[in-house]
PDB file of C-alpha atoms in Angstrom:
ATOM      1  CA  GLN A   1       0.000   0.000   0.000  1.00 82.00           C
ATOM      2  CA  ASP A   2       1.373   3.399  -0.986  1.00 88.00           C
ATOM      3  CA  ILE A   3       1.264   6.207   1.550  1.00 85.00           C
ATOM      4  CA  PHE A   4       1.569   9.729   0.188  1.00 86.00           C
ATOM      5  CA  VAL A   5       3.399  12.294   2.298  1.00 86.00           C
ATOM      6  CA  GLU A   6       3.845  16.019   1.824  1.00 89.00           C
ATOM      7  CA  LEU A   7       7.164  17.360   3.082  1.00 85.00           C
ATOM      8  CA  GLU A   8       7.984  20.967   3.901  1.00 89.00           C
ATOM      9  CA  VAL A   9      11.710  21.717   4.105  1.00 86.00           C
ATOM     10  CA  LEU A  10      12.477  24.481   6.583  1.00 86.00           C
ATOM     11  CA  PRO A  11      15.551  26.701   6.225  1.00 87.00           C
ATOM     12  CA  ILE A  12      17.886  25.226   8.844  1.00 83.00           C
ATOM     13  CA  VAL A  13      21.653  25.151   9.158  1.00 82.00           C
ATOM     14  CA  LEU A  14      23.248  22.057  10.645  1.00 70.00           C
ATOM     15  CA  PRO A  15      26.396  22.451  12.728  1.00 68.00           C
ATOM     16  CA  LYS A  16      29.637  21.301  11.120  1.00 62.00           C
ATOM     17  CA  GLU A  17      30.591  19.330  14.241  1.00 60.00           C
ATOM     18  CA  SER A  18      28.545  16.462  15.605  1.00 56.00           C
ATOM     19  CA  ALA A  19      26.747  17.159  18.856  1.00 62.00           C
ATOM     20  CA  ILE A  20      27.886  13.747  20.090  1.00 63.00           C
ATOM     21  CA  PRO A  21      31.072  12.562  18.373  1.00 67.00           C
ATOM     22  CA  SER A  22      31.124   8.790  18.629  1.00 76.00           C
ATOM     23  CA  ALA A  23      33.501   5.882  18.302  1.00 75.00           C
ATOM     24  CA  PHE A  24      31.071   3.227  17.104  1.00 70.00           C
ATOM     25  CA  PHE A  25      33.508   0.822  15.540  1.00 70.00           C
ATOM     26  CA  GLN A  26      36.681   1.003  17.610  1.00 77.00           C
ATOM     27  CA  PRO A  27      36.927   1.774  21.310  1.00 82.00           C
ATOM     28  CA  PRO A  28      40.221   3.246  22.515  1.00 85.00           C
ATOM     29  CA  SER A  29      42.758   0.462  23.045  1.00 84.00           C
ATOM     30  CA  CYS A  30      45.339   2.454  25.016  1.00 87.00           C
ATOM     31  CA  GLU A  31      45.934   5.742  26.842  1.00 88.00           C
ATOM     32  CA  SER A  32      47.231   7.560  23.755  1.00 92.00           C
ATOM     33  CA  GLU A  33      44.096   6.645  21.793  1.00 90.00           C
ATOM     34  CA  MET A  34      41.977   7.839  24.699  1.00 89.00           C
ATOM     35  CA  ASP A  35      43.893  11.155  24.528  1.00 91.00           C
ATOM     36  CA  ILE A  36      43.174  11.414  20.797  1.00 89.00           C
ATOM     37  CA  PHE A  37      39.497  10.611  21.301  1.00 87.00           C
ATOM     38  CA  THR A  38      39.291  13.249  24.026  1.00 87.00           C
ATOM     39  CA  GLN A  39      40.933  15.864  21.768  1.00 87.00           C
ATOM     40  CA  LEU A  40      38.417  15.016  19.044  1.00 85.00           C
ATOM     41  CA  GLY A  41      35.525  15.367  21.491  1.00 84.00           C
ATOM     42  CA  VAL A  42      34.536  11.690  21.334  1.00 85.00           C
ATOM     43  CA  THR A  43      32.529  10.805  24.406  1.00 83.00           C
ATOM     44  CA  GLU A  44      30.303   7.981  23.168  1.00 87.00           C
ATOM     45  CA  TYR A  45      31.680   4.485  22.719  1.00 89.00           C
ATOM     46  CA  MET A  46      30.287   1.411  21.012  1.00 89.00           C
ATOM     47  CA  VAL A  47      29.475  -1.784  22.899  1.00 90.00           C
ATOM     48  CA  SER A  48      28.813  -4.812  20.735  1.00 87.00           C
ATOM     49  CA  PRO A  49      25.631  -6.698  21.598  1.00 87.00           C
ATOM     50  CA  TRP A  50      27.656  -9.874  21.063  1.00 85.00           C
ATOM     51  CA  SER A  51      29.650  -8.994  24.181  1.00 87.00           C
ATOM     52  CA  VAL A  52      26.565  -9.537  26.378  1.00 89.00           C
ATOM     53  CA  LEU A  53      27.402 -13.186  26.983  1.00 88.00           C
ATOM     54  CA  TYR A  54      25.883 -15.315  29.732  1.00 92.00           C
ATOM     55  CA  GLU A  55      25.838 -19.063  30.207  1.00 93.00           C
ATOM     56  CA  GLN A  56      22.508 -20.798  29.744  1.00 92.00           C
ATOM     57  CA  ASP A  57      20.923 -23.122  32.282  1.00 95.00           C
ATOM     58  CA  LYS A  58      19.471 -26.566  31.529  1.00 95.00           C
ATOM     59  CA  LYS A  59      16.189 -25.012  30.322  1.00 92.00           C
ATOM     60  CA  GLY A  60      18.087 -22.732  27.930  1.00 89.00           C
ATOM     61  CA  ASP A  61      17.456 -19.552  29.931  1.00 92.00           C
ATOM     62  CA  LEU A  62      20.239 -17.025  30.434  1.00 93.00           C
ATOM     63  CA  ASP A  63      21.916 -17.338  33.828  1.00 96.00           C
ATOM     64  CA  LEU A  64      22.809 -13.746  34.712  1.00 96.00           C
ATOM     65  CA  ASN A  65      24.936 -15.000  37.616  1.00 96.00           C
ATOM     66  CA  ARG A  66      27.255 -16.821  35.205  1.00 96.00           C
ATOM     67  CA  PRO A  67      28.822 -14.379  32.750  1.00 94.00           C
ATOM     68  CA  LYS A  68      31.057 -15.785  30.040  1.00 93.00           C
ATOM     69  CA  PRO A  69      34.718 -14.619  30.007  1.00 90.00           C
ATOM     70  CA  GLY A  70      34.095 -12.273  27.061  1.00 91.00           C
ATOM     71  CA  LEU A  71      31.525 -10.354  29.068  1.00 93.00           C
ATOM     72  CA  MET A  72      33.955  -9.878  31.935  1.00 93.00           C
ATOM     73  CA  LYS A  73      36.534  -8.460  29.495  1.00 93.00           C
ATOM     74  CA  THR A  74      33.892  -6.009  28.273  1.00 93.00           C
ATOM     75  CA  VAL A  75      33.072  -4.950  31.843  1.00 95.00           C
ATOM     76  CA  GLU A  76      36.789  -4.308  32.486  1.00 94.00           C
ATOM     77  CA  ARG A  77      37.063  -2.306  29.246  1.00 93.00           C
ATOM     78  CA  LEU A  78      34.008  -0.189  30.110  1.00 94.00           C
ATOM     79  CA  ARG A  79      35.406   0.564  33.561  1.00 94.00           C
ATOM     80  CA  ARG A  80      38.759   1.627  32.011  1.00 92.00           C
ATOM     81  CA  GLU A  81      37.007   3.889  29.495  1.00 92.00           C
ATOM     82  CA  ARG A  82      34.840   5.413  32.193  1.00 92.00           C
ATOM     83  CA  GLU A  83      37.843   6.057  34.452  1.00 93.00           C
ATOM     84  CA  GLY A  84      39.895   7.380  31.517  1.00 92.00           C
ATOM     85  CA  ALA A  85      37.148   9.809  30.532  1.00 91.00           C
ATOM     86  CA  ALA A  86      36.778  11.049  34.117  1.00 93.00           C
ATOM     87  CA  LYS A  87      40.552  11.525  34.386  1.00 94.00           C
ATOM     88  CA  ARG A  88      40.379  13.699  31.256  1.00 93.00           C
ATOM     89  CA  GLY A  89      37.404  15.720  32.526  1.00 91.00           C
ATOM     90  CA  THR A  90      34.807  14.148  30.227  1.00 88.00           C
ATOM     91  CA  ARG A  91      31.906  11.753  30.713  1.00 88.00           C
ATOM     92  CA  ALA A  92      31.796   8.541  28.722  1.00 89.00           C
ATOM     93  CA  THR A  93      28.477   7.404  27.293  1.00 90.00           C
ATOM     94  CA  TYR A  94      27.715   4.229  25.386  1.00 92.00           C
ATOM     95  CA  PHE A  95      25.816   2.929  22.385  1.00 90.00           C
ATOM     96  CA  ILE A  96      24.900  -0.759  22.485  1.00 90.00           C
ATOM     97  CA  GLY A  97      23.718  -1.626  19.073  1.00 82.00           C
ATOM     98  CA  PHE A  98      23.738  -2.741  15.539  1.00 70.00           C
ATOM     99  CA  THR A  99      20.980  -5.243  15.144  1.00 59.00           C
ATOM    100  CA  MET A 100      20.593  -6.579  18.638  1.00 62.00           C
ATOM    101  CA  ASN A 101      17.541  -8.407  17.382  1.00 57.00           C
ATOM    102  CA  SER A 102      19.843 -10.765  15.461  1.00 59.00           C
ATOM    103  CA  ILE A 103      21.357 -12.209  18.660  1.00 65.00           C
ATOM    104  CA  TYR A 104      18.476 -14.659  18.796  1.00 62.00           C
ATOM    105  CA  ASN A 105      17.144 -15.885  15.486  1.00 61.00           C
ATOM    106  CA  TRP A 106      13.521 -14.707  15.461  1.00 63.00           C
ATOM    107  CA  LYS A 107      12.644 -16.651  12.348  1.00 65.00           C
ATOM    108  CA  LYS A 108      14.104 -19.948  13.524  1.00 72.00           C
ATOM    109  CA  ASP A 109      12.210 -20.169  16.830  1.00 77.00           C
ATOM    110  CA  PRO A 110      10.010 -17.147  17.675  1.00 77.00           C
ATOM    111  CA  GLU A 111       8.806 -18.707  20.947  1.00 82.00           C
ATOM    112  CA  VAL A 112      12.359 -19.111  22.273  1.00 83.00           C
ATOM    113  CA  SER A 113      13.209 -15.604  21.068  1.00 83.00           C
ATOM    114  CA  ARG A 114      10.267 -14.109  22.985  1.00 85.00           C
ATOM    115  CA  ARG A 115      11.417 -15.929  26.118  1.00 88.00           C
ATOM    116  CA  LEU A 116      15.104 -14.960  25.792  1.00 89.00           C
ATOM    117  CA  TRP A 117      14.686 -11.348  24.692  1.00 89.00           C
ATOM    118  CA  PRO A 118      13.670  -9.939  28.126  1.00 92.00           C
ATOM    119  CA  GLN A 119      16.442 -12.000  29.729  1.00 93.00           C
ATOM    120  CA  PHE A 120      18.921 -10.472  27.275  1.00 92.00           C
ATOM    121  CA  VAL A 121      17.646  -6.967  28.114  1.00 93.00           C
ATOM    122  CA  LYS A 122      18.172  -7.723  31.827  1.00 95.00           C
ATOM    123  CA  GLY A 123      21.646  -9.017  30.917  1.00 94.00           C
ATOM    124  CA  ILE A 124      22.475  -5.669  29.279  1.00 94.00           C
ATOM    125  CA  GLN A 125      21.330  -3.836  32.417  1.00 95.00           C
ATOM    126  CA  LYS A 126      23.422  -6.106  34.620  1.00 96.00           C
ATOM    127  CA  MET A 127      26.528  -5.738  32.444  1.00 95.00           C
ATOM    128  CA  MET A 128      26.248  -1.948  32.428  1.00 96.00           C
ATOM    129  CA  ASN A 129      25.468  -1.781  36.170  1.00 95.00           C
ATOM    130  CA  ASP A 130      28.452  -4.038  36.898  1.00 95.00           C
ATOM    131  CA  SER A 131      30.552  -1.582  34.888  1.00 94.00           C
ATOM    132  CA  GLY A 132      29.296   1.338  37.008  1.00 94.00           C
ATOM    133  CA  ILE A 133      27.270   2.790  34.139  1.00 95.00           C
ATOM    134  CA  GLY A 134      23.754   4.086  34.811  1.00 93.00           C
ATOM    135  CA  GLU A 135      20.785   3.903  32.446  1.00 93.00           C
ATOM    136  CA  ASP A 136      21.156   7.598  31.624  1.00 91.00           C
ATOM    137  CA  GLU A 137      24.632   6.889  30.208  1.00 93.00           C
ATOM    138  CA  TYR A 138      23.776   4.435  27.441  1.00 94.00           C
ATOM    139  CA  ASN A 139      21.401   3.809  24.545  1.00 91.00           C
ATOM    140  CA  VAL A 140      20.337   0.419  23.243  1.00 91.00           C
ATOM    141  CA  GLU A 141      19.649   0.082  19.532  1.00 88.00           C
ATOM    142  CA  THR A 142      17.298  -2.809  18.992  1.00 84.00           C
ATOM    143  CA  PHE A 143      17.090  -2.658  15.197  1.00 83.00           C
ATOM    144  CA  ASP A 144      19.362  -1.347  12.484  1.00 81.00           C
ATOM    145  CA  GLU A 145      17.413  -0.611   9.308  1.00 83.00           C
ATOM    146  CA  PRO A 146      14.773  -3.322   9.686  1.00 81.00           C
ATOM    147  CA  ASP A 147      12.934  -4.688   6.715  1.00 82.00           C
ATOM    148  CA  PRO A 148       9.358  -3.309   6.849  1.00 85.00           C
ATOM    149  CA  LYS A 149       8.183  -6.929   6.827  1.00 85.00           C
ATOM    150  CA  ARG A 150       9.746  -7.242  10.288  1.00 80.00           C
ATOM    151  CA  PHE A 151       7.994  -4.277  11.891  1.00 84.00           C
ATOM    152  CA  GLU A 152       5.771  -6.630  13.902  1.00 84.00           C
ATOM    153  CA  THR A 153       8.941  -8.041  15.504  1.00 82.00           C
ATOM    154  CA  LEU A 154      10.209  -4.496  16.071  1.00 83.00           C
ATOM    155  CA  PHE A 155       7.002  -3.607  17.942  1.00 87.00           C
ATOM    156  CA  TRP A 156       6.958  -6.613  20.263  1.00 86.00           C
ATOM    157  CA  THR A 157      10.684  -6.405  21.027  1.00 85.00           C
ATOM    158  CA  HIS A 158      10.364  -2.723  21.984  1.00 87.00           C
ATOM    159  CA  ASP A 159       7.250  -3.441  24.034  1.00 91.00           C
ATOM    160  CA  LEU A 160       8.961  -6.277  25.923  1.00 90.00           C
ATOM    161  CA  ALA A 161      12.121  -4.219  26.446  1.00 91.00           C
ATOM    162  CA  ARG A 162      10.093  -1.297  27.845  1.00 93.00           C
ATOM    163  CA  LYS A 163       8.249  -3.620  30.239  1.00 95.00           C
ATOM    164  CA  THR A 164      11.484  -5.374  31.266  1.00 94.00           C
ATOM    165  CA  ALA A 165      13.592  -2.242  31.724  1.00 95.00           C
ATOM    166  CA  PRO A 166      11.355   0.868  31.862  1.00 94.00           C
ATOM    167  CA  GLY A 167      14.298   3.258  32.323  1.00 93.00           C
ATOM    168  CA  MET A 168      16.399   1.903  29.447  1.00 94.00           C
ATOM    169  CA  LYS A 169      16.801   4.273  26.487  1.00 93.00           C
ATOM    170  CA  LEU A 170      15.877   2.374  23.335  1.00 91.00           C
ATOM    171  CA  THR A 171      16.748   3.501  19.840  1.00 87.00           C
ATOM    172  CA  LEU A 172      16.319   2.120  16.364  1.00 83.00           C
ATOM    173  CA  THR A 173      17.597   3.115  12.958  1.00 82.00           C
ATOM    174  CA  LEU A 174      15.014   3.190  10.198  1.00 80.00           C
TER     175      LEU A 174
END
């Protein structure tokens, strides 16, 4: 079905510098990179959704008391970035994203996905809390350019995430 839209373009001028310079693809790996990021004004760092790794129990549920080693490395990295930013007089913020919905294959087993999704959202909260990062310091992107055929999945994942973690800032890229 076609939907017709009328668009009015207002005379606006966008700033040449980003309001929130971000390092979405490469976090700083050492002090000198942190210095460079600080000089460039980068305050937002990427966290891969694939770093939110917890063991599963016998029923297949995520056991948030048993993080996998990769998650612990991420927690250590986030703490270092947070401390490094504070030492440089800035505040680190985080973007957890790029198709988080692909962590669990919705098409393969939608019932399992609906069960695991809220557990995964709680796992994100736990990882960030364990890193000393509050909900006001990170955004969670649930979808990255979803196919319009998947909007139903987009709606129920956002609804479940809101119910599971009401204070979590959710974003999506259309």
